[in-house]
Coordinates of C-alpha atoms in Angstrom, one line a residue:
M1197 CA 11.3 -27.1 41.8
A1198 CA 11.4 -26.7 37.9
P1199 CA 9.4 -23.7 36.8
L1200 CA 5.9 -24.2 35.3
A1201 CA 5.4 -23.9 31.5
S1202 CA 2.6 -23.5 29.3
V1203 CA 1.8 -27.1 27.9
Q1204 CA -0.2 -25.7 25.0
G1205 CA 2.7 -23.4 24.3
Q1206 CA 5.1 -26.5 24.2
V1207 CA 2.7 -28.4 22.0
K1208 CA 2.5 -25.1 19.7
A1209 CA 6.2 -25.0 19.5
L1210 CA 6.4 -28.6 18.1
F1211 CA 3.7 -28.0 15.5
S1212 CA 5.5 -24.7 14.6
R1213 CA 8.7 -26.6 14.0
A1214 CA 6.7 -29.2 11.9
L1215 CA 5.1 -26.7 9.8
K1216 CA 8.3 -25.0 9.0
D1217 CA 10.1 -28.2 8.0
A1218 CA 7.1 -29.5 5.9
F1219 CA 6.2 -26.1 4.3
P1220 CA 9.2 -23.8 4.4
S1221 CA 7.6 -21.4 1.9
V1222 CA 4.4 -21.1 3.6
E1223 CA 4.0 -18.4 6.4
Q1224 CA 1.4 -19.7 8.7
E1225 CA 0.1 -18.9 12.1
V1226 CA 0.1 -22.1 14.2
L1227 CA -3.6 -23.3 15.0
V1228 CA -3.4 -25.3 18.2
T1229 CA -6.5 -25.7 20.3
K1230 CA -7.6 -28.0 23.0
G1231 CA -8.9 -31.1 21.4
N1232 CA -12.0 -33.2 22.2
P1233 CA -11.3 -35.4 25.2
K1234 CA -12.6 -38.5 23.4
F1235 CA -9.8 -38.2 20.6
G1236 CA -6.8 -36.4 22.3
D1237 CA -5.7 -33.4 24.4
Y1238 CA -4.6 -31.0 21.7
Q1239 CA -5.4 -30.4 18.0
C1240 CA -3.6 -28.8 15.2
N1241 CA -6.0 -27.1 12.6
N1242 CA -3.6 -26.0 10.0
A1243 CA -3.7 -28.5 7.3
M1244 CA -7.3 -27.4 6.1
V1245 CA -6.1 -24.0 5.7
I1246 CA -2.7 -24.9 3.9
F1247 CA -4.7 -27.0 1.7
R1248 CA -7.2 -24.5 0.7
E1249 CA -4.7 -21.6 0.0
H1250 CA -1.7 -23.6 -1.1
G1251 CA -2.8 -27.2 -2.0
S1252 CA -2.7 -27.3 -5.7
V1253 CA 0.7 -25.4 -5.8
L1254 CA 2.4 -27.8 -3.3
G1255 CA 0.8 -30.8 -4.8
F1256 CA -1.5 -32.1 -2.1
E1257 CA -4.7 -34.0 -3.1
S1258 CA -6.8 -33.5 0.4
P1259 CA -6.4 -31.8 3.7
L1260 CA -5.6 -35.5 4.8
S1261 CA -2.4 -35.6 2.8
V1262 CA -1.4 -32.1 4.4
A1263 CA -2.1 -33.5 7.8
E1264 CA 0.0 -36.7 7.1
A1265 CA 3.1 -34.2 6.2
I1266 CA 2.5 -32.4 9.4
R1267 CA 2.6 -35.5 11.4
S1268 CA 5.6 -37.1 9.8
S1269 CA 7.6 -33.6 10.4
L1270 CA 6.9 -33.4 13.9
P1271 CA 10.4 -33.4 15.8
S1272 CA 11.4 -36.3 18.2
N1273 CA 10.1 -35.4 21.8
D1274 CA 8.9 -37.0 24.8
L1275 CA 5.9 -34.8 25.2
L1276 CA 3.6 -36.3 22.8
G1277 CA 2.2 -40.0 23.0
D1278 CA -0.5 -41.0 20.6
I1279 CA -0.7 -38.8 17.3
S1280 CA -3.8 -39.3 15.0
V1281 CA -4.9 -38.0 11.7
A1282 CA -8.7 -37.4 10.9
P1283 CA -9.9 -37.3 7.3
Q1284 CA -10.8 -33.7 7.6
G1285 CA -7.3 -32.7 8.3
F1286 CA -7.1 -32.5 12.2
V1287 CA -3.8 -33.5 13.7
T1288 CA -4.7 -34.7 17.3
V1289 CA -2.3 -35.5 19.9
R1290 CA -2.3 -37.0 23.4
L1291 CA 0.3 -36.1 25.9
S1292 CA 2.5 -39.1 26.9
S1293 CA 1.6 -40.5 30.4
Q1294 CA 5.4 -41.0 31.2
W1295 CA 5.9 -37.2 30.5
L1296 CA 2.8 -36.3 32.6
S1297 CA 4.2 -38.3 35.5
R1298 CA 7.5 -36.7 35.3
Q1299 CA 6.0 -33.3 35.0
V1300 CA 3.9 -33.5 38.0
S1301 CA 6.6 -35.1 40.0
E1302 CA 9.2 -32.3 39.1
C1303 CA 7.1 -29.3 38.9
F1304 CA 4.4 -29.5 41.4
L1305 CA 6.0 -31.4 44.3
S1306 CA 9.3 -29.8 45.2
G1307 CA 9.1 -26.2 46.9
E1308 CA 6.9 -23.6 46.1
L1309 CA 5.2 -23.3 42.4
S1310 CA 6.7 -20.8 40.3
Y1311 CA 5.8 -19.4 36.9
S1312 CA 8.0 -16.9 35.2
K1313 CA 7.0 -14.9 32.1
V1314 CA 9.8 -13.6 30.2
P1315 CA 10.6 -10.9 29.6
R1316 CA 9.9 -9.5 33.0
K1317 CA 8.0 -6.2 33.0
R1318 CA 7.4 -3.3 35.1
V1319 CA 3.6 -3.1 35.7
V1320 CA 1.4 -0.5 37.3
V1321 CA -2.0 -1.7 38.2
D1322 CA -4.3 1.2 39.2
Y1323 CA -7.3 -0.2 41.2
S1324 CA -9.8 0.3 44.2
S1325 CA -9.8 4.1 44.0
P1326 CA -12.4 5.2 46.5
N1327 CA -13.1 8.8 47.2
I1328 CA -11.9 10.7 50.5
A1329 CA -14.8 11.4 52.9
K1330 CA -17.0 8.7 51.5
E1331 CA -17.4 5.3 52.8
M1332 CA -16.3 2.3 50.4
H1333 CA -19.7 0.8 49.2
V1334 CA -20.6 -2.2 47.1
G1335 CA -19.5 -0.3 43.9
H1336 CA -15.8 -0.4 45.4
L1337 CA -16.0 -4.3 45.6
R1338 CA -15.0 -5.3 42.1
P1339 CA -12.2 -2.8 41.6
T1340 CA -10.8 -3.6 44.7
I1341 CA -10.7 -7.4 44.5
L1342 CA -10.4 -7.7 40.6
G1343 CA -7.4 -5.4 40.9
E1344 CA -5.7 -7.2 43.7
S1345 CA -5.9 -10.6 42.3
I1346 CA -4.5 -9.3 38.8
R1347 CA -1.9 -7.7 40.9
R1348 CA -0.9 -11.0 42.2
V1349 CA -1.4 -12.9 39.0
L1350 CA 1.2 -10.5 37.4
E1351 CA 3.5 -10.9 40.3
F1352 CA 3.5 -14.8 40.4
S1353 CA 4.3 -14.4 36.8
G1354 CA 7.5 -12.8 37.7
H1355 CA 6.8 -9.2 36.8
E1356 CA 7.7 -6.2 39.1
V1357 CA 4.2 -5.0 40.1
H1358 CA 3.3 -1.5 41.6
G1359 CA -0.3 -1.5 43.0
L1360 CA -1.7 2.2 43.1
N1361 CA -4.8 3.6 44.9
H1362 CA -5.9 6.6 42.7
V1363 CA -8.0 7.9 45.6
G1364 CA -10.2 11.0 45.0
D1365 CA -8.5 13.4 47.3
W1366 CA -8.9 16.6 45.4
G1367 CA -11.4 19.1 44.3
T1368 CA -13.9 21.9 44.8
Q1369 CA -15.9 19.9 47.5
F1370 CA -12.9 20.1 49.8
G1371 CA -14.0 23.7 50.3
M1372 CA -17.0 22.8 51.7
L1373 CA -15.7 20.0 53.8
I1374 CA -13.0 22.3 55.3
E1375 CA -15.6 24.8 56.3
Y1376 CA -17.9 22.1 57.7
M1377 CA -15.0 20.8 59.8
K1378 CA -14.4 24.1 61.2
E1379 CA -18.0 24.6 62.1
A1380 CA -19.1 21.0 63.4
Y1381 CA -15.7 20.0 64.6
P1382 CA -13.7 23.0 66.2
N1383 CA -11.4 20.5 67.8
F1384 CA -10.8 18.5 64.6
Q1385 CA -7.1 19.4 64.6
K1386 CA -6.6 17.1 67.8
E1387 CA -9.6 14.9 67.6
L1388 CA -10.7 13.5 64.4
P1389 CA -14.3 12.7 63.7
D1390 CA -15.6 9.4 62.3
V1391 CA -15.8 9.0 58.5
H1392 CA -19.5 8.6 58.8
D1393 CA -20.1 12.0 60.1
L1394 CA -18.2 13.3 56.9
Q1395 CA -20.2 11.2 54.7
E1396 CA -23.5 12.9 55.5
F1397 CA -22.0 16.3 54.9
Y1398 CA -20.3 15.1 51.6
K1399 CA -23.6 14.2 50.0
A1400 CA -24.7 17.8 50.7
P1401 CA -23.3 19.6 47.4
F1402 CA -24.9 17.0 45.3
V1403 CA -28.6 16.9 46.4
K1404 CA -31.1 19.5 46.5
A1405 CA -31.8 19.7 50.2
S1406 CA -28.1 20.2 51.2
K1407 CA -27.1 22.5 48.2
K1408 CA -30.0 24.8 49.1
R1409 CA -27.7 26.1 52.1
F1410 CA -24.8 26.7 49.7
D1411 CA -26.9 28.6 47.3
E1412 CA -28.9 30.9 49.9
D1413 CA -26.2 31.4 52.6
P1414 CA -23.7 33.7 50.7
D1415 CA -21.3 33.8 53.8
F1416 CA -21.0 30.0 53.7
K1417 CA -20.5 29.8 50.0
S1418 CA -17.9 32.8 50.1
R1419 CA -15.9 31.0 52.9
A1420 CA -16.1 27.6 51.1
Q1421 CA -14.6 29.0 47.8
R1422 CA -12.0 30.9 49.8
A1423 CA -10.9 27.6 51.5
V1424 CA -10.6 26.0 48.0
V1425 CA -8.4 28.9 46.9
D1426 CA -6.4 28.5 50.0
L1427 CA -5.9 25.0 49.6
Q1428 CA -4.8 25.0 46.1
A1429 CA -2.5 27.9 47.1
G1430 CA -0.9 25.7 49.7
D1431 CA -2.2 27.7 52.9
D1432 CA -1.0 26.0 56.0
F1433 CA -4.5 25.8 57.6
A1434 CA -6.5 24.6 54.7
H1435 CA -3.7 22.0 53.9
S1436 CA -3.8 20.9 57.5
A1437 CA -7.7 20.5 57.4
W1438 CA -7.5 18.7 54.2
Q1439 CA -5.0 16.2 55.6
K1440 CA -7.1 15.5 58.6
I1441 CA -10.0 14.9 56.3
C1442 CA -7.9 12.3 54.3
D1443 CA -6.6 10.8 57.5
V1444 CA -10.2 10.1 58.6
S1445 CA -11.0 8.3 55.3
R1446 CA -7.7 6.3 55.3
R1447 CA -8.5 5.0 58.7
S1448 CA -11.8 3.7 57.4
F1449 CA -10.4 2.2 54.0
E1450 CA -7.6 0.5 55.9
K1451 CA -10.3 -1.6 57.9
I1452 CA -11.8 -2.8 54.6
Y1453 CA -8.1 -3.5 53.1
Q1454 CA -7.0 -5.5 56.2
R1455 CA -10.2 -7.7 56.0
L1456 CA -9.7 -8.3 52.3
D1457 CA -5.9 -8.6 52.6
I1458 CA -5.3 -5.8 49.9
S1459 CA -1.6 -4.6 49.4
I1460 CA -1.8 -1.3 47.6
E1461 CA 0.0 2.1 47.8
E1462 CA -2.0 5.3 47.7
R1463 CA -1.0 7.8 45.2
G1464 CA -4.2 10.3 44.8
E1465 CA -5.1 12.7 42.5
S1466 CA -3.4 15.3 44.6
F1467 CA 0.1 13.6 43.8
Y1468 CA -0.2 14.9 40.5
N1469 CA -1.1 18.5 40.7
A1470 CA 2.2 20.1 40.5
M1471 CA 3.1 18.1 37.2
I1472 CA 0.0 19.5 35.5
P1473 CA 0.9 23.0 34.7
P1474 CA 4.4 22.2 33.0
L1475 CA 2.9 19.2 31.4
V1476 CA 0.1 21.5 29.7
D1477 CA 2.8 23.9 28.8
E1478 CA 4.6 21.1 26.9
L1479 CA 1.5 19.8 25.2
K1480 CA 0.8 23.2 23.8
L1481 CA 4.2 23.7 22.8
R1482 CA 4.0 20.7 20.8
K1483 CA 0.9 21.7 19.4
I1484 CA -0.8 18.3 20.7
C1485 CA -3.3 20.3 22.3
Q1486 CA -5.3 22.9 20.6
E1487 CA -7.9 25.6 21.8
S1488 CA -11.6 24.8 21.4
A1489 CA -14.7 26.6 22.6
G1490 CA -12.3 28.5 25.1
A1491 CA -10.8 25.2 26.4
M1492 CA -7.5 23.5 25.4
C1493 CA -8.4 20.3 24.1
I1494 CA -6.7 16.9 22.8
F1495 CA -8.6 15.6 19.9
T1496 CA -8.2 11.5 19.9
P1497 CA -9.1 8.9 17.0
S1498 CA -10.7 6.7 19.3
V1499 CA -13.5 9.3 20.0
S1500 CA -14.5 11.9 17.4
T1501 CA -17.6 13.4 19.0
Y1502 CA -15.7 15.1 21.7
P1503 CA -12.0 15.8 23.0
L1504 CA -9.9 15.4 26.2
M1505 CA -9.9 18.7 28.0
V1506 CA -6.5 19.6 29.2
I1507 CA -7.5 22.9 30.5
K1508 CA -11.3 23.6 30.9
S1509 CA -12.9 26.8 29.6
D1510 CA -12.7 28.4 33.1
G1511 CA -8.9 28.0 33.3
G1512 CA -9.1 25.1 35.6
F1513 CA -7.9 21.6 35.5
G1514 CA -10.1 18.4 35.8
Y1515 CA -10.2 14.6 35.6
D1516 CA -8.4 14.8 32.1
S1517 CA -5.7 16.5 33.1
T1518 CA -5.1 14.8 36.2
D1519 CA -5.3 11.3 34.3
L1520 CA -2.9 12.6 31.7
A1521 CA -0.4 13.6 34.3
A1522 CA -0.7 10.2 35.9
I1523 CA -0.1 8.1 32.7
Y1524 CA 2.9 10.5 31.9
H1525 CA 4.4 10.1 35.3
R1526 CA 3.7 6.1 35.2
L1527 CA 5.1 5.5 31.7
L1528 CA 8.1 8.4 31.7
V1529 CA 9.0 8.7 35.5
M1530 CA 8.2 5.1 36.8
R1531 CA 9.4 3.6 33.5
A1532 CA 6.3 1.2 33.4
D1533 CA 6.1 -1.2 30.4
W1534 CA 2.5 -1.7 31.2
I1535 CA -0.3 -0.1 33.0
V1536 CA -3.8 -1.8 33.8
Y1537 CA -6.7 0.5 35.0
V1538 CA -9.4 -1.3 36.9
T1539 CA -12.5 0.8 36.7
D1540 CA -16.2 0.3 35.6
L1541 CA -17.0 -0.1 32.1
G1542 CA -18.5 3.4 31.9
Q1543 CA -14.9 4.8 31.9
E1544 CA -13.7 2.6 29.1
Q1545 CA -14.0 5.4 26.7
H1546 CA -12.3 7.9 28.7
F1547 CA -9.4 5.6 29.4
H1548 CA -8.8 4.7 25.7
M1549 CA -9.0 8.5 24.9
I1550 CA -6.0 8.9 27.6
F1551 CA -4.2 6.1 26.0
D1552 CA -4.5 7.8 22.6
A1553 CA -3.2 11.1 23.7
A1554 CA -0.3 9.3 25.5
E1555 CA 0.6 7.9 22.2
Q1556 CA 0.3 11.2 20.5
A1557 CA 2.7 12.7 23.1
G1558 CA 5.1 9.8 22.5
W1559 CA 4.8 8.4 26.1
H1560 CA 2.9 5.2 25.2
R1561 CA 4.8 3.4 22.5
P1562 CA 3.1 0.1 21.7
P1563 CA 4.2 -2.7 21.4
L1564 CA 7.1 -1.5 23.5
T1565 CA 4.4 -0.4 26.2
R1566 CA 1.0 -1.8 26.9
C1567 CA -2.0 0.1 28.3
D1568 CA -5.2 -1.8 29.2
H1569 CA -8.4 -0.8 30.8
M1570 CA -9.8 -3.7 32.7
G1571 CA -13.4 -2.8 32.8
F1572 CA -16.2 -4.6 34.7
G1573 CA -20.1 -4.5 35.1
V1574 CA -22.3 -3.6 37.9
V1575 CA -23.3 -5.6 40.8
Q1576 CA -27.2 -5.8 40.8
G1577 CA -29.9 -7.0 43.1
E1578 CA -32.7 -9.3 42.2
D1579 CA -34.6 -6.5 40.4
K1580 CA -31.6 -6.2 38.0
K1581 CA -30.8 -2.8 39.3
R1582 CA -27.8 -1.5 41.1
L1583 CA -27.7 -3.5 44.4
K1584 CA -29.3 -1.2 47.1
T1585 CA -30.4 -1.6 50.7
R1586 CA -34.3 -2.0 51.3
S1587 CA -34.4 1.6 52.0
G1588 CA -32.8 2.3 48.6
D1589 CA -29.4 3.4 50.1
T1590 CA -26.2 2.2 48.7
V1591 CA -24.8 -0.9 50.4
K1592 CA -21.8 -0.2 52.4
L1593 CA -18.8 -2.5 51.6
S1594 CA -18.3 -3.0 55.4
D1595 CA -21.9 -4.1 56.1
L1596 CA -21.9 -6.4 53.0
L1597 CA -18.8 -8.2 54.2
D1598 CA -20.3 -8.5 57.8
E1599 CA -23.3 -9.9 56.4
A1600 CA -21.3 -12.6 54.4
V1601 CA -19.4 -13.5 57.4
Q1602 CA -22.7 -13.9 59.6
R1603 CA -24.3 -16.2 57.1
A1604 CA -21.0 -18.1 56.6
A1605 CA -21.2 -18.6 60.4
F1606 CA -24.7 -20.1 60.2
E1607 CA -23.3 -22.6 57.5
V1608 CA -20.3 -23.5 59.8
R1609 CA -22.5 -24.2 62.9
K1610 CA -24.9 -26.4 60.8
K1611 CA -21.9 -28.3 59.4
V1612 CA -20.6 -28.9 62.9
E1613 CA -24.2 -30.1 64.0
E1614 CA -24.5 -32.4 61.1
Q1615 CA -21.2 -33.8 61.9
Q1616 CA -22.1 -34.2 65.7
K1617 CA -25.6 -35.9 64.7
E1618 CA -23.8 -38.4 62.5
G1619 CA -21.5 -39.4 65.2
G1620 CA -18.3 -38.7 63.4
E1621 CA -15.5 -36.2 64.3
A1622 CA -16.6 -32.8 64.5
F1623 CA -14.3 -30.0 63.8
L1624 CA -14.4 -26.3 64.6
T1625 CA -16.6 -27.0 67.9
D1626 CA -15.1 -23.9 69.6
P1627 CA -17.2 -20.7 68.9
K1628 CA -13.9 -18.6 68.6
E1629 CA -12.8 -21.1 65.9
Q1630 CA -16.2 -21.0 64.1
M1631 CA -16.1 -17.2 63.8
E1632 CA -12.5 -17.4 62.4
A1633 CA -13.7 -19.9 59.9
A1634 CA -16.6 -17.8 59.0
E1635 CA -14.6 -14.9 58.4
R1636 CA -12.4 -16.6 55.8
L1637 CA -15.4 -18.5 54.4
G1638 CA -17.5 -15.5 54.1
I1639 CA -15.2 -13.3 52.4
A1640 CA -14.0 -16.0 50.2
A1641 CA -17.6 -16.4 49.0
V1642 CA -18.0 -13.1 48.1
R1643 CA -14.7 -12.8 46.2
Y1644 CA -15.1 -16.1 44.3
F1645 CA -18.7 -15.2 43.4
D1646 CA -17.8 -12.1 41.9
M1647 CA -14.7 -13.2 40.1
K1648 CA -16.2 -16.3 38.7
Q1649 CA -18.5 -13.9 36.4
N1650 CA -17.3 -12.6 33.3
R1651 CA -16.0 -9.4 34.6
T1652 CA -17.6 -7.2 31.5
S1653 CA -21.1 -8.3 32.5
N1654 CA -23.4 -7.2 35.2
Y1655 CA -24.5 -9.8 37.6
V1656 CA -27.2 -10.6 40.2
F1657 CA -25.8 -10.6 43.8
N1658 CA -27.3 -14.0 45.5
W1659 CA -26.4 -15.1 48.8
D1660 CA -27.8 -18.6 48.2
R1661 CA -25.7 -19.4 45.1
M1662 CA -22.7 -17.9 46.8
L1663 CA -22.8 -20.1 49.8
D1664 CA -24.0 -23.2 48.1
P1665 CA -21.9 -26.1 49.3
K1666 CA -22.6 -28.3 46.3
G1667 CA -22.7 -25.6 43.6
N1668 CA -19.7 -23.7 41.7
S1669 CA -18.9 -21.6 45.1
A1670 CA -15.9 -20.9 47.3
V1671 CA -17.6 -23.3 49.7
F1672 CA -17.5 -26.2 47.4
L1673 CA -13.8 -25.6 46.9
F1674 CA -13.1 -25.2 50.6
Y1675 CA -14.8 -28.8 51.2
A1676 CA -12.7 -30.2 48.6
Y1677 CA -9.7 -28.7 49.9
A1678 CA -10.4 -30.0 53.5
R1679 CA -10.9 -33.4 52.1
I1680 CA -7.5 -33.5 50.7
R1681 CA -6.1 -32.5 54.1
S1682 CA -8.2 -35.1 55.7
I1683 CA -6.7 -38.0 53.6
Q1684 CA -3.3 -36.5 54.3
R1685 CA -3.8 -36.4 58.0
K1686 CA -5.2 -40.0 58.0
A1687 CA -1.8 -41.1 55.8
E1688 CA 0.4 -39.3 58.1
A1689 CA -1.1 -41.0 60.9
S1690 CA -0.4 -44.4 59.2
G1691 CA 3.1 -43.5 58.3
A1692 CA 2.5 -43.7 54.6
G1693 CA 5.4 -42.5 52.4
G1694 CA 3.7 -40.0 50.1
A1695 CA 1.4 -38.2 52.5
G1696 CA 3.5 -35.1 53.1
G1697 CA 4.7 -34.3 49.4
P1698 CA 8.3 -34.8 48.3
S1699 CA 9.7 -38.1 48.7
S1700 CA 11.5 -40.8 47.1
F1701 CA 8.3 -41.7 45.3
H1702 CA 7.2 -40.5 41.9
V1703 CA 3.7 -39.9 40.5
E1704 CA 2.6 -42.9 38.2
V1705 CA -0.3 -42.0 35.9
I1706 CA -1.9 -45.2 35.0
D1707 CA -5.7 -45.1 35.7
P1708 CA -7.6 -42.9 33.3
A1709 CA -8.8 -40.8 36.5
E1710 CA -5.3 -40.4 37.3
R1711 CA -4.5 -39.2 34.0
D1712 CA -7.3 -36.8 33.9
L1713 CA -6.3 -35.2 37.2
A1714 CA -2.7 -35.0 36.1
M1715 CA -3.7 -33.4 32.8
K1716 CA -5.8 -30.9 34.5
L1717 CA -2.9 -30.1 36.8
V1718 CA -0.4 -29.5 34.2
Q1719 CA -2.6 -27.1 32.4
F1720 CA -2.6 -24.6 35.3
P1721 CA 0.0 -22.6 33.7
D1722 CA -2.0 -22.3 30.6
V1723 CA -4.7 -20.5 32.6
I1724 CA -2.1 -18.0 33.9
E1725 CA -1.1 -17.2 30.5
T1726 CA -4.5 -16.7 29.3
I1727 CA -5.4 -14.4 32.2
L1728 CA -2.3 -12.3 31.1
G1729 CA -3.6 -12.0 27.8
D1730 CA -7.2 -11.0 28.2
L1731 CA -7.2 -9.9 32.0
H1732 CA -10.4 -12.1 32.7
L1733 CA -10.0 -13.9 36.3
H1734 CA -12.8 -16.2 35.6
H1735 CA -10.5 -18.5 33.9
L1736 CA -9.0 -19.1 37.2
T1737 CA -12.2 -19.8 39.0
D1738 CA -13.4 -22.0 36.1
Y1739 CA -10.3 -24.1 36.3
L1740 CA -10.5 -24.5 40.0
W1741 CA -14.1 -25.6 39.8
E1742 CA -13.2 -28.2 37.1
L1743 CA -10.4 -29.3 38.9
C1744 CA -12.5 -30.0 42.1
N1745 CA -15.0 -32.0 40.1
I1746 CA -12.2 -34.1 38.4
L1747 CA -10.7 -34.7 42.0
T1748 CA -14.1 -36.1 43.0
T1749 CA -14.2 -38.3 40.3
F1750 CA -10.7 -39.4 41.1
Y1751 CA -11.5 -40.4 44.5
V1752 CA -14.7 -42.4 43.3
K1753 CA -12.5 -44.2 40.7
C1754 CA -9.2 -44.5 42.5
K1755 CA -9.2 -45.4 46.2
V1756 CA -6.2 -43.5 47.7
L1757 CA -5.5 -45.1 51.0
G1758 CA -4.6 -48.9 51.4
E1759 CA -4.1 -49.6 47.7
E1760 CA -0.8 -50.7 46.0
A1761 CA -0.9 -47.3 44.2
Q1762 CA -1.2 -45.3 47.6
D1763 CA 2.0 -43.6 47.6
S1764 CA 1.6 -42.2 44.0
R1765 CA -2.0 -41.2 44.6
L1766 CA -1.1 -39.3 47.7
L1767 CA 1.5 -37.5 45.8
L1768 CA -1.0 -36.7 43.3
C1769 CA -3.3 -35.3 46.0
E1770 CA -0.4 -33.2 47.3
A1771 CA 0.1 -31.7 43.8
T1772 CA -3.6 -30.9 43.5
R1773 CA -3.5 -29.2 47.0
K1774 CA -0.5 -27.2 46.1
V1775 CA -2.3 -25.9 42.8
M1776 CA -5.6 -25.1 44.7
L1777 CA -3.6 -23.4 47.4
K1778 CA -2.0 -21.2 44.7
G1779 CA -5.3 -20.5 43.1
F1780 CA -6.8 -19.6 46.4
E1781 CA -3.9 -17.2 46.9
L1782 CA -4.3 -15.7 43.7
L1783 CA -8.0 -14.8 44.3
G1784 CA -7.2 -13.5 47.7
F1785 CA -8.4 -16.1 50.2
V1786 CA -7.2 -18.8 52.8
P1787 CA -8.7 -22.3 52.9
L1788 CA -9.7 -24.1 56.0
E1789 CA -7.8 -27.1 56.9
K1790 CA -10.9 -28.6 58.6
I1791 CA -14.5 -28.0 58.1

């Protein structure tokens, strides 16, 4: 299969050549955008700018005459069909139907879809990042699924990607946890408690009622402080207890990751502990950090009000120290070309300070290296506040996923009952198959609803919109995919030539509805290119929603089975299925063949 390539990029390259040939003395950024479908597929907007800035010198009388010069300078090619020039100076092009036919046949119907971004980069994606001894909650939904999908998009683009889970596995709270383990679970070295039991204690240092014992029980406080010192000094017992606490949490995290199909390598805060002291010594020696109010700090241009604290005033290391060690390790030891941090927008300023400090230290060297903070907004309830349970507690992520599956199971059963009532063929009649389908559908509904939002915005969590079979939802997309598979099964049963994909037939784009569908298919790599630029995954969900609607129109305008164009249209359906399947894969879910 020929690799996919950006169509807009190819059109832009043709206009770049035309501009250089027509106006060799003019340095100009190529301005190519999607056109109004009524007039064409793409539009070049350079003529107006050239006329305004250079028209009189070059001897042109109007933007129209500049546009005509651009059109006449376009090199010979088989990509462009109709080319028109508007009086205002817009040069609008329509892609050749022959090129569309060949592109769909060659790039979408033979083997796996492939897209390779040159040059290939080594990328680190830091995402999910729950805290040890805490259960994952709804706040971990976005960093986990957004990070996983951006990792998949980067891998699909040919990059070498390392997904890292920067878990919170270090800090003073572990002294209290170790003492709690010794008191509540004397046999914890052999029999681990459940993470929920640790959760209840973990809250203690941070709420008044639980902190009371720490403040009023000098013996407990002293033992907890000694446990922290022992842990930091590498004491065998303290380290073993800490490791057991981490194991309890990993067991809990892994259940969530398996349900969400998350592929990630744990590399928590503790991984960087040994790197911090020598790194701080180097920064002090190079005078990158300086003393301020008893602390060693790095002042950055992005934030003038406060610095990064490399060493706190009490002589300890904090989050700033750990994050500096992490970015050092990723850029200089792992030799990453690109790092993406997926956290909430509240940490955006912090990470830009980290990027600035890394640049001051010479570790981050833009544009040779790239560092991005992929920030996101808050999941809200109908009251526009952070999503909570009715009792006001934080929603556990496992509970949210369970409810999604339960609601999806109801939708699946309702669909089966409708099929049986109508007398048609009913799928998923077996209860076990229904629950397997509900697991897929429920998880997909949650992921899709989240990722279709602009990630920098807060959004209101709504089950009805999430599972709406007629709205912009994963349910609608699943139905669209299942309909393609239904048509293909009928075609295979009748022995149709184009039903299963590659064959001696080629796609022929003749009807306007066929052209619209083919045009949408070839724009898939443009969507990937856009995501690589701004790291917004809603471009992909928008694309899939639009593709499914165009597919629906295609069914209405162009009957697939029993027509003279049957084989070509079946191939067009197969190309659409493959693009949908790849889109689903990048978003992290698996569709249903029947529903």
